[in-house]
Amino acid sequence: MRFLQSDRLVELLEKMGVLTAEQRQFITSEAQRQRQKLARKAGRQRDRNYPDMVDIIASLNLTVAGSRRRIDDELIMRAVAKAKKLPFRKLDPLELDMGVATGTIARNFAIIHTILPLRLDNGLLEIAIYNPDSRSALSDIERTSQVKTTPVLATRSDIERIIEEFFGFQKSISAAEDQFSAVDSSVALDIGNLERYVKIGKGNELSSSDQHIKQAVNHLFHYALDQRASDIHIEPKRDVCLVRFRIDGLLHTIYSLPKAVHAALVSRLKFLARLDIAEKRRPQDGRIKIGTDGKDGRDVEIRLSTVPVSFGEKAVMRLLDSGTMFQDLGSLGFSSRDFGVYEGFMRAPHGIVLVTGPTGSGKSTTLYSTLKEISTPDKNIITVEDPVEMVHEEFNQIAVQSAIDVTFSTILRNILRQDPDIIMIGEIRDQETAAHAVQAAMTGHLVFSTLHTNDAVSSVVRLRDLGLPSFMISTTLIGCMAQRLVKTICPDCARKYTIESDELARMGFPVEPGTTVELTRGKGCRECRNTGYKGRCGVFEVLPVSAKVRTMISGGEASDAIKQVAIREGMTTLREDAWSKVKQGLTTWQEALRVTSE
Ligand SMILES: [Zn+2]
């Protein structure tokens, strides 16, 4: 009997201290029933060795005695690896070479043996195996591919997931490649020849023979969501088509595909985004909405942009998760003081609220989340955006279309006739837009908008620069808020460390010199792909327009003077708010410095 299916595994785990004697007895008594239960649930998709003792133990939801650490497949396989003197590997598909994985063995062989070639290094093929008894499969591979192999142990779930991902995608792509190469054998080198394909697809549903490309695109979306990618790049090179994902700010090359499928892939995306498929020389942009099913089903909005580059059309997709754009305001990272002040802005009957910061500072998320929070059936919320970032059915969203002269100003000129209660203006860029915003506020509307300024107070100056009289600013402005996003420390590898306060003081943090400070940083682990960071959080500077501040604005006083008063009245600056997040162990001083250095 195979080791992973036998009671020897349970005995080993007890000997290694992973299981207690009681847990071992419990497992032995439950094994038969649990095995039937799992087998019934799995249906026919699993291989004949499923479920084994690892699956059974992992499904019982036990925890390590005296801790809350769940006894999952990874914990079990780490113990097995130790006992069998094999290295254990948690598989990250981004580190694997799809070409090696799918080029060395057939999908069926991979599934039957739960085995996955990882990479070829100096003639040595590293192979992930699940069953430590898989030696015979390894020697089969050595015989047929004439390379030496070295095994690493991995969990069944990791191996099966990647087999599915890699081989499924590979199959769609190969089929598509065959199809498009068959149209014209020179197609791989000359994208112009794909005109014929384009004509078939233009204007109506692609014919069913394009099934492979559809599947490949579906795979791509699923995979990108699974990997928490924020952007997908599809890049034509001379001989290949590169697919890259941006994850946590960094680009990773995911696939290098045959060039023959590039144009078809881009055409499919353009079709989904309702772009002109035949137009390949002009940049285009559009959007695709996809829904995922399952219990964590969510809507994802994809903004597609295509641009012709040297070797064809490059497509870039930004993935906007509705769960990210519409958040609970309380989870954005406000301190309790700032949250209270900002809630006050939201409750104001009329006036202007400005959110400022550079591109990518999270302004859209804040504004969308705010509108969602205050949206009720008795309110008419109208947004004017360039472009509409995320569609929400509770709002009436109007897109700026400069090409046909539908600008912020022309929309705003007519918007009051639409009887709005709350207006969100994507950005105040010019005098006319600023004047419309003020006018709307003066006639009893609550207006939210954004500006490109560094700090909260500077938005007053910016409005003056746009030609608004000081008294108009002072009578309509309720508050301004500057914001930034900092990367948050990965909770899985966060570690405390101490640092000389002098070093921090030199960088401008409010610390007492001559002491040491205990801070947190991420050591780097699999979960965060060794970056030490996972997720992001807002840093804020919230300026309420108090009576004193109002007088100063209408008197035309300089922003520095206003800022000093605001600070005396309790405003925390961006730097201070960032520093308090460093002290709480949410982020690092490097991040705080990065986003608050102007
Ligand atoms: Zn980590």
JSON list of N, CA, C and O in Angstrom, two decimals, residues 233-275:
[
{"chain": "A", "resi": 233, "resn": "HIS", "atom": "N", "xyz": [-0.83, 42.46, -19.30]},
{"chain": "A", "resi": 233, "resn": "HIS", "atom": "CA", "xyz": [-0.24, 43.01, -20.52]},
{"chain": "A", "resi": 233, "resn": "HIS", "atom": "C", "xyz": [-0.12, 41.89, -21.54]},
{"chain": "A", "resi": 233, "resn": "HIS", "atom": "O", "xyz": [0.34, 40.80, -21.21]},
{"chain": "A", "resi": 234, "resn": "ILE", "atom": "N", "xyz": [-0.52, 42.17, -22.77]},
{"chain": "A", "resi": 234, "resn": "ILE", "atom": "CA", "xyz": [-0.32, 41.21, -23.85]},
{"chain": "A", "resi": 234, "resn": "ILE", "atom": "C", "xyz": [0.55, 41.89, -24.89]},
{"chain": "A", "resi": 234, "resn": "ILE", "atom": "O", "xyz": [0.12, 42.84, -25.55]},
{"chain": "A", "resi": 235, "resn": "GLU", "atom": "N", "xyz": [1.79, 41.43, -24.96]},
{"chain": "A", "resi": 235, "resn": "GLU", "atom": "CA", "xyz": [2.80, 42.17, -25.71]},
{"chain": "A", "resi": 235, "resn": "GLU", "atom": "C", "xyz": [3.33, 41.39, -26.90]},
{"chain": "A", "resi": 235, "resn": "GLU", "atom": "O", "xyz": [3.90, 40.31, -26.73]},
{"chain": "A", "resi": 236, "resn": "PRO", "atom": "N", "xyz": [3.20, 41.94, -28.09]},
{"chain": "A", "resi": 236, "resn": "PRO", "atom": "CA", "xyz": [3.77, 41.25, -29.24]},
{"chain": "A", "resi": 236, "resn": "PRO", "atom": "C", "xyz": [5.28, 41.50, -29.33]},
{"chain": "A", "resi": 236, "resn": "PRO", "atom": "O", "xyz": [5.73, 42.63, -29.21]},
{"chain": "A", "resi": 237, "resn": "LYS", "atom": "N", "xyz": [6.05, 40.42, -29.47]},
{"chain": "A", "resi": 237, "resn": "LYS", "atom": "CA", "xyz": [7.49, 40.57, -29.71]},
{"chain": "A", "resi": 237, "resn": "LYS", "atom": "C", "xyz": [7.74, 40.04, -31.12]},
{"chain": "A", "resi": 237, "resn": "LYS", "atom": "O", "xyz": [6.82, 39.66, -31.82]},
{"chain": "A", "resi": 238, "resn": "ARG", "atom": "N", "xyz": [9.01, 39.97, -31.52]},
{"chain": "A", "resi": 238, "resn": "ARG", "atom": "CA", "xyz": [9.28, 39.54, -32.89]},
{"chain": "A", "resi": 238, "resn": "ARG", "atom": "C", "xyz": [8.76, 38.12, -33.13]},
{"chain": "A", "resi": 238, "resn": "ARG", "atom": "O", "xyz": [8.06, 37.88, -34.12]},
{"chain": "A", "resi": 239, "resn": "ASP", "atom": "N", "xyz": [9.06, 37.20, -32.21]},
{"chain": "A", "resi": 239, "resn": "ASP", "atom": "CA", "xyz": [8.69, 35.80, -32.45]},
{"chain": "A", "resi": 239, "resn": "ASP", "atom": "C", "xyz": [7.66, 35.26, -31.47]},
{"chain": "A", "resi": 239, "resn": "ASP", "atom": "O", "xyz": [7.16, 34.16, -31.66]},
{"chain": "A", "resi": 240, "resn": "VAL", "atom": "N", "xyz": [7.43, 35.96, -30.39]},
{"chain": "A", "resi": 240, "resn": "VAL", "atom": "CA", "xyz": [6.50, 35.43, -29.39]},
{"chain": "A", "resi": 240, "resn": "VAL", "atom": "C", "xyz": [5.52, 36.50, -28.95]},
{"chain": "A", "resi": 240, "resn": "VAL", "atom": "O", "xyz": [5.63, 37.67, -29.33]},
{"chain": "A", "resi": 241, "resn": "CYS", "atom": "N", "xyz": [4.57, 36.06, -28.15]},
{"chain": "A", "resi": 241, "resn": "CYS", "atom": "CA", "xyz": [3.62, 36.96, -27.54]},
{"chain": "A", "resi": 241, "resn": "CYS", "atom": "C", "xyz": [3.78, 36.79, -26.03]},
{"chain": "A", "resi": 241, "resn": "CYS", "atom": "O", "xyz": [3.66, 35.68, -25.51]},
{"chain": "A", "resi": 242, "resn": "LEU", "atom": "N", "xyz": [4.14, 37.87, -25.35]},
{"chain": "A", "resi": 242, "resn": "LEU", "atom": "CA", "xyz": [4.35, 37.76, -23.91]},
{"chain": "A", "resi": 242, "resn": "LEU", "atom": "C", "xyz": [3.08, 38.16, -23.15]},
{"chain": "A", "resi": 242, "resn": "LEU", "atom": "O", "xyz": [2.44, 39.16, -23.48]},
{"chain": "A", "resi": 243, "resn": "VAL", "atom": "N", "xyz": [2.74, 37.37, -22.14]},
{"chain": "A", "resi": 243, "resn": "VAL", "atom": "CA", "xyz": [1.65, 37.75, -21.26]},
{"chain": "A", "resi": 243, "resn": "VAL", "atom": "C", "xyz": [2.26, 38.06, -19.91]},
{"chain": "A", "resi": 243, "resn": "VAL", "atom": "O", "xyz": [2.99, 37.24, -19.34]},
{"chain": "A", "resi": 244, "resn": "ARG", "atom": "N", "xyz": [2.03, 39.28, -19.44]},
{"chain": "A", "resi": 244, "resn": "ARG", "atom": "CA", "xyz": [2.61, 39.66, -18.15]},
{"chain": "A", "resi": 244, "resn": "ARG", "atom": "C", "xyz": [1.51, 40.14, -17.22]},
{"chain": "A", "resi": 244, "resn": "ARG", "atom": "O", "xyz": [0.53, 40.74, -17.66]},
{"chain": "A", "resi": 245, "resn": "PHE", "atom": "N", "xyz": [1.68, 39.85, -15.94]},
{"chain": "A", "resi": 245, "resn": "PHE", "atom": "CA", "xyz": [0.73, 40.30, -14.92]},
{"chain": "A", "resi": 245, "resn": "PHE", "atom": "C", "xyz": [1.45, 41.29, -14.00]},
{"chain": "A", "resi": 245, "resn": "PHE", "atom": "O", "xyz": [2.59, 41.07, -13.65]},
{"chain": "A", "resi": 246, "resn": "ARG", "atom": "N", "xyz": [0.75, 42.34, -13.62]},
{"chain": "A", "resi": 246, "resn": "ARG", "atom": "CA", "xyz": [1.29, 43.18, -12.56]},
{"chain": "A", "resi": 246, "resn": "ARG", "atom": "C", "xyz": [0.64, 42.75, -11.25]},
{"chain": "A", "resi": 246, "resn": "ARG", "atom": "O", "xyz": [-0.58, 42.73, -11.12]},
{"chain": "A", "resi": 247, "resn": "ILE", "atom": "N", "xyz": [1.48, 42.34, -10.31]},
{"chain": "A", "resi": 247, "resn": "ILE", "atom": "CA", "xyz": [0.98, 41.88, -9.02]},
{"chain": "A", "resi": 247, "resn": "ILE", "atom": "C", "xyz": [1.71, 42.65, -7.93]},
{"chain": "A", "resi": 247, "resn": "ILE", "atom": "O", "xyz": [2.95, 42.69, -7.93]},
{"chain": "A", "resi": 248, "resn": "ASP", "atom": "N", "xyz": [0.97, 43.28, -7.04]},
{"chain": "A", "resi": 248, "resn": "ASP", "atom": "CA", "xyz": [1.57, 44.11, -5.99]},
{"chain": "A", "resi": 248, "resn": "ASP", "atom": "C", "xyz": [2.60, 45.08, -6.56]},
{"chain": "A", "resi": 248, "resn": "ASP", "atom": "O", "xyz": [3.69, 45.24, -6.02]},
{"chain": "A", "resi": 249, "resn": "GLY", "atom": "N", "xyz": [2.27, 45.68, -7.67]},
{"chain": "A", "resi": 249, "resn": "GLY", "atom": "CA", "xyz": [3.14, 46.72, -8.22]},
{"chain": "A", "resi": 249, "resn": "GLY", "atom": "C", "xyz": [4.25, 46.23, -9.14]},
{"chain": "A", "resi": 249, "resn": "GLY", "atom": "O", "xyz": [4.88, 47.03, -9.80]},
{"chain": "A", "resi": 250, "resn": "LEU", "atom": "N", "xyz": [4.50, 44.92, -9.18]},
{"chain": "A", "resi": 250, "resn": "LEU", "atom": "CA", "xyz": [5.60, 44.44, -10.02]},
{"chain": "A", "resi": 250, "resn": "LEU", "atom": "C", "xyz": [5.09, 43.61, -11.19]},
{"chain": "A", "resi": 250, "resn": "LEU", "atom": "O", "xyz": [4.15, 42.84, -11.05]},
{"chain": "A", "resi": 251, "resn": "LEU", "atom": "N", "xyz": [5.74, 43.76, -12.35]},
{"chain": "A", "resi": 251, "resn": "LEU", "atom": "CA", "xyz": [5.35, 42.98, -13.52]},
{"chain": "A", "resi": 251, "resn": "LEU", "atom": "C", "xyz": [6.06, 41.62, -13.53]},
{"chain": "A", "resi": 251, "resn": "LEU", "atom": "O", "xyz": [7.25, 41.54, -13.27]},
{"chain": "A", "resi": 252, "resn": "HIS", "atom": "N", "xyz": [5.29, 40.57, -13.78]},
{"chain": "A", "resi": 252, "resn": "HIS", "atom": "CA", "xyz": [5.86, 39.23, -13.90]},
{"chain": "A", "resi": 252, "resn": "HIS", "atom": "C", "xyz": [5.49, 38.69, -15.27]},
{"chain": "A", "resi": 252, "resn": "HIS", "atom": "O", "xyz": [4.35, 38.80, -15.69]},
{"chain": "A", "resi": 253, "resn": "THR", "atom": "N", "xyz": [6.46, 38.09, -15.96]},
{"chain": "A", "resi": 253, "resn": "THR", "atom": "CA", "xyz": [6.13, 37.43, -17.23]},
{"chain": "A", "resi": 253, "resn": "THR", "atom": "C", "xyz": [5.50, 36.08, -16.91]},
{"chain": "A", "resi": 253, "resn": "THR", "atom": "O", "xyz": [6.09, 35.26, -16.21]},
{"chain": "A", "resi": 254, "resn": "ILE", "atom": "N", "xyz": [4.28, 35.88, -17.38]},
{"chain": "A", "resi": 254, "resn": "ILE", "atom": "CA", "xyz": [3.54, 34.68, -17.02]},
{"chain": "A", "resi": 254, "resn": "ILE", "atom": "C", "xyz": [3.66, 33.63, -18.12]},
{"chain": "A", "resi": 254, "resn": "ILE", "atom": "O", "xyz": [3.91, 32.47, -17.87]},
{"chain": "A", "resi": 255, "resn": "TYR", "atom": "N", "xyz": [3.43, 34.05, -19.35]},
{"chain": "A", "resi": 255, "resn": "TYR", "atom": "CA", "xyz": [3.50, 33.11, -20.46]},
{"chain": "A", "resi": 255, "resn": "TYR", "atom": "C", "xyz": [4.29, 33.73, -21.60]},
{"chain": "A", "resi": 255, "resn": "TYR", "atom": "O", "xyz": [4.23, 34.94, -21.83]},
{"chain": "A", "resi": 256, "resn": "SER", "atom": "N", "xyz": [4.96, 32.88, -22.33]},
{"chain": "A", "resi": 256, "resn": "SER", "atom": "CA", "xyz": [5.54, 33.27, -23.59]},
{"chain": "A", "resi": 256, "resn": "SER", "atom": "C", "xyz": [4.82, 32.40, -24.63]},
{"chain": "A", "resi": 256, "resn": "SER", "atom": "O", "xyz": [5.02, 31.20, -24.67]},
{"chain": "A", "resi": 257, "resn": "LEU", "atom": "N", "xyz": [3.94, 33.01, -25.41]},
{"chain": "A", "resi": 257, "resn": "LEU", "atom": "CA", "xyz": [3.06, 32.23, -26.28]},
{"chain": "A", "resi": 257, "resn": "LEU", "atom": "C", "xyz": [3.54, 32.28, -27.72]},
{"chain": "A", "resi": 257, "resn": "LEU", "atom": "O", "xyz": [4.25, 33.20, -28.12]},
{"chain": "A", "resi": 258, "resn": "PRO", "atom": "N", "xyz": [3.12, 31.30, -28.52]},
{"chain": "A", "resi": 258, "resn": "PRO", "atom": "CA", "xyz": [3.46, 31.36, -29.94]},
{"chain": "A", "resi": 258, "resn": "PRO", "atom": "C", "xyz": [2.88, 32.63, -30.57]},
{"chain": "A", "resi": 258, "resn": "PRO", "atom": "O", "xyz": [1.76, 33.01, -30.27]},
{"chain": "A", "resi": 259, "resn": "LYS", "atom": "N", "xyz": [3.66, 33.25, -31.42]},
{"chain": "A", "resi": 259, "resn": "LYS", "atom": "CA", "xyz": [3.25, 34.51, -32.02]},
{"chain": "A", "resi": 259, "resn": "LYS", "atom": "C", "xyz": [1.95, 34.36, -32.82]},
{"chain": "A", "resi": 259, "resn": "LYS", "atom": "O", "xyz": [1.15, 35.30, -32.92]},
{"chain": "A", "resi": 260, "resn": "ALA", "atom": "N", "xyz": [1.73, 33.15, -33.34]},
{"chain": "A", "resi": 260, "resn": "ALA", "atom": "CA", "xyz": [0.55, 32.94, -34.19]},
{"chain": "A", "resi": 260, "resn": "ALA", "atom": "C", "xyz": [-0.76, 33.26, -33.47]},
{"chain": "A", "resi": 260, "resn": "ALA", "atom": "O", "xyz": [-1.74, 33.61, -34.11]},
{"chain": "A", "resi": 261, "resn": "VAL", "atom": "N", "xyz": [-0.78, 33.16, -32.15]},
{"chain": "A", "resi": 261, "resn": "VAL", "atom": "CA", "xyz": [-2.05, 33.39, -31.46]},
{"chain": "A", "resi": 261, "resn": "VAL", "atom": "C", "xyz": [-2.22, 34.84, -31.01]},
{"chain": "A", "resi": 261, "resn": "VAL", "atom": "O", "xyz": [-3.29, 35.23, -30.56]},
{"chain": "A", "resi": 262, "resn": "HIS", "atom": "N", "xyz": [-1.17, 35.64, -31.14]},
{"chain": "A", "resi": 262, "resn": "HIS", "atom": "CA", "xyz": [-1.24, 36.99, -30.58]},
{"chain": "A", "resi": 262, "resn": "HIS", "atom": "C", "xyz": [-2.41, 37.81, -31.12]},
{"chain": "A", "resi": 262, "resn": "HIS", "atom": "O", "xyz": [-3.23, 38.33, -30.36]},
{"chain": "A", "resi": 263, "resn": "ALA", "atom": "N", "xyz": [-2.47, 37.92, -32.44]},
{"chain": "A", "resi": 263, "resn": "ALA", "atom": "CA", "xyz": [-3.51, 38.78, -33.02]},
{"chain": "A", "resi": 263, "resn": "ALA", "atom": "C", "xyz": [-4.90, 38.26, -32.68]},
{"chain": "A", "resi": 263, "resn": "ALA", "atom": "O", "xyz": [-5.82, 39.04, -32.42]},
{"chain": "A", "resi": 264, "resn": "ALA", "atom": "N", "xyz": [-5.05, 36.94, -32.64]},
{"chain": "A", "resi": 264, "resn": "ALA", "atom": "CA", "xyz": [-6.35, 36.36, -32.33]},
{"chain": "A", "resi": 264, "resn": "ALA", "atom": "C", "xyz": [-6.75, 36.68, -30.89]},
{"chain": "A", "resi": 264, "resn": "ALA", "atom": "O", "xyz": [-7.90, 37.00, -30.59]},
{"chain": "A", "resi": 265, "resn": "LEU", "atom": "N", "xyz": [-5.76, 36.62, -30.01]},
{"chain": "A", "resi": 265, "resn": "LEU", "atom": "CA", "xyz": [-6.00, 36.92, -28.60]},
{"chain": "A", "resi": 265, "resn": "LEU", "atom": "C", "xyz": [-6.47, 38.37, -28.44]},
{"chain": "A", "resi": 265, "resn": "LEU", "atom": "O", "xyz": [-7.46, 38.67, -27.78]},
{"chain": "A", "resi": 266, "resn": "VAL", "atom": "N", "xyz": [-5.73, 39.27, -29.09]},
{"chain": "A", "resi": 266, "resn": "VAL", "atom": "CA", "xyz": [-6.07, 40.69, -28.98]},
{"chain": "A", "resi": 266, "resn": "VAL", "atom": "C", "xyz": [-7.44, 40.96, -29.64]},
{"chain": "A", "resi": 266, "resn": "VAL", "atom": "O", "xyz": [-8.25, 41.72, -29.10]},
{"chain": "A", "resi": 267, "resn": "SER", "atom": "N", "xyz": [-7.70, 40.30, -30.76]},
{"chain": "A", "resi": 267, "resn": "SER", "atom": "CA", "xyz": [-8.98, 40.49, -31.42]},
{"chain": "A", "resi": 267, "resn": "SER", "atom": "C", "xyz": [-10.13, 40.06, -30.52]},
{"chain": "A", "resi": 267, "resn": "SER", "atom": "O", "xyz": [-11.17, 40.71, -30.44]},
{"chain": "A", "resi": 268, "resn": "ARG", "atom": "N", "xyz": [-9.94, 38.93, -29.84]},
{"chain": "A", "resi": 268, "resn": "ARG", "atom": "CA", "xyz": [-10.99, 38.44, -28.94]},
{"chain": "A", "resi": 268, "resn": "ARG", "atom": "C", "xyz": [-11.25, 39.48, -27.84]},
{"chain": "A", "resi": 268, "resn": "ARG", "atom": "O", "xyz": [-12.40, 39.76, -27.50]},
{"chain": "A", "resi": 269, "resn": "LEU", "atom": "N", "xyz": [-10.19, 40.05, -27.30]},
{"chain": "A", "resi": 269, "resn": "LEU", "atom": "CA", "xyz": [-10.35, 41.04, -26.23]},
{"chain": "A", "resi": 269, "resn": "LEU", "atom": "C", "xyz": [-11.05, 42.29, -26.77]},
{"chain": "A", "resi": 269, "resn": "LEU", "atom": "O", "xyz": [-11.94, 42.85, -26.12]},
{"chain": "A", "resi": 270, "resn": "LYS", "atom": "N", "xyz": [-10.64, 42.71, -27.98]},
{"chain": "A", "resi": 270, "resn": "LYS", "atom": "CA", "xyz": [-11.26, 43.89, -28.57]},
{"chain": "A", "resi": 270, "resn": "LYS", "atom": "C", "xyz": [-12.74, 43.63, -28.85]},
{"chain": "A", "resi": 270, "resn": "LYS", "atom": "O", "xyz": [-13.58, 44.51, -28.67]},
{"chain": "A", "resi": 271, "resn": "PHE", "atom": "N", "xyz": [-13.03, 42.41, -29.26]},
{"chain": "A", "resi": 271, "resn": "PHE", "atom": "CA", "xyz": [-14.43, 42.05, -29.50]},
{"chain": "A", "resi": 271, "resn": "PHE", "atom": "C", "xyz": [-15.22, 42.16, -28.19]},
{"chain": "A", "resi": 271, "resn": "PHE", "atom": "O", "xyz": [-16.30, 42.75, -28.15]},
{"chain": "A", "resi": 272, "resn": "LEU", "atom": "N", "xyz": [-14.66, 41.60, -27.12]},
{"chain": "A", "resi": 272, "resn": "LEU", "atom": "CA", "xyz": [-15.36, 41.63, -25.83]},
{"chain": "A", "resi": 272, "resn": "LEU", "atom": "C", "xyz": [-15.57, 43.07, -25.35]},
{"chain": "A", "resi": 272, "resn": "LEU", "atom": "O", "xyz": [-16.57, 43.38, -24.72]},
{"chain": "A", "resi": 273, "resn": "ALA", "atom": "N", "xyz": [-14.62, 43.93, -25.67]},
{"chain": "A", "resi": 273, "resn": "ALA", "atom": "CA", "xyz": [-14.72, 45.33, -25.22]},
{"chain": "A", "resi": 273, "resn": "ALA", "atom": "C", "xyz": [-15.46, 46.19, -26.23]},
{"chain": "A", "resi": 273, "resn": "ALA", "atom": "O", "xyz": [-15.52, 47.41, -26.10]},
{"chain": "A", "resi": 274, "resn": "ARG", "atom": "N", "xyz": [-16.02, 45.56, -27.24]},
{"chain": "A", "resi": 274, "resn": "ARG", "atom": "CA", "xyz": [-16.77, 46.24, -28.30]},
{"chain": "A", "resi": 274, "resn": "ARG", "atom": "C", "xyz": [-15.94, 47.31, -29.01]},
{"chain": "A", "resi": 274, "resn": "ARG", "atom": "O", "xyz": [-16.42, 48.41, -29.28]},
{"chain": "A", "resi": 275, "resn": "LEU", "atom": "N", "xyz": [-14.69, 47.00, -29.26]},
{"chain": "A", "resi": 275, "resn": "LEU", "atom": "CA", "xyz": [-13.86, 47.93, -30.03]},
{"chain": "A", "resi": 275, "resn": "LEU", "atom": "C", "xyz": [-13.93, 47.53, -31.50]},
{"chain": "A", "resi": 275, "resn": "LEU", "atom": "O", "xyz": [-14.43, 46.47, -31.85]}
]
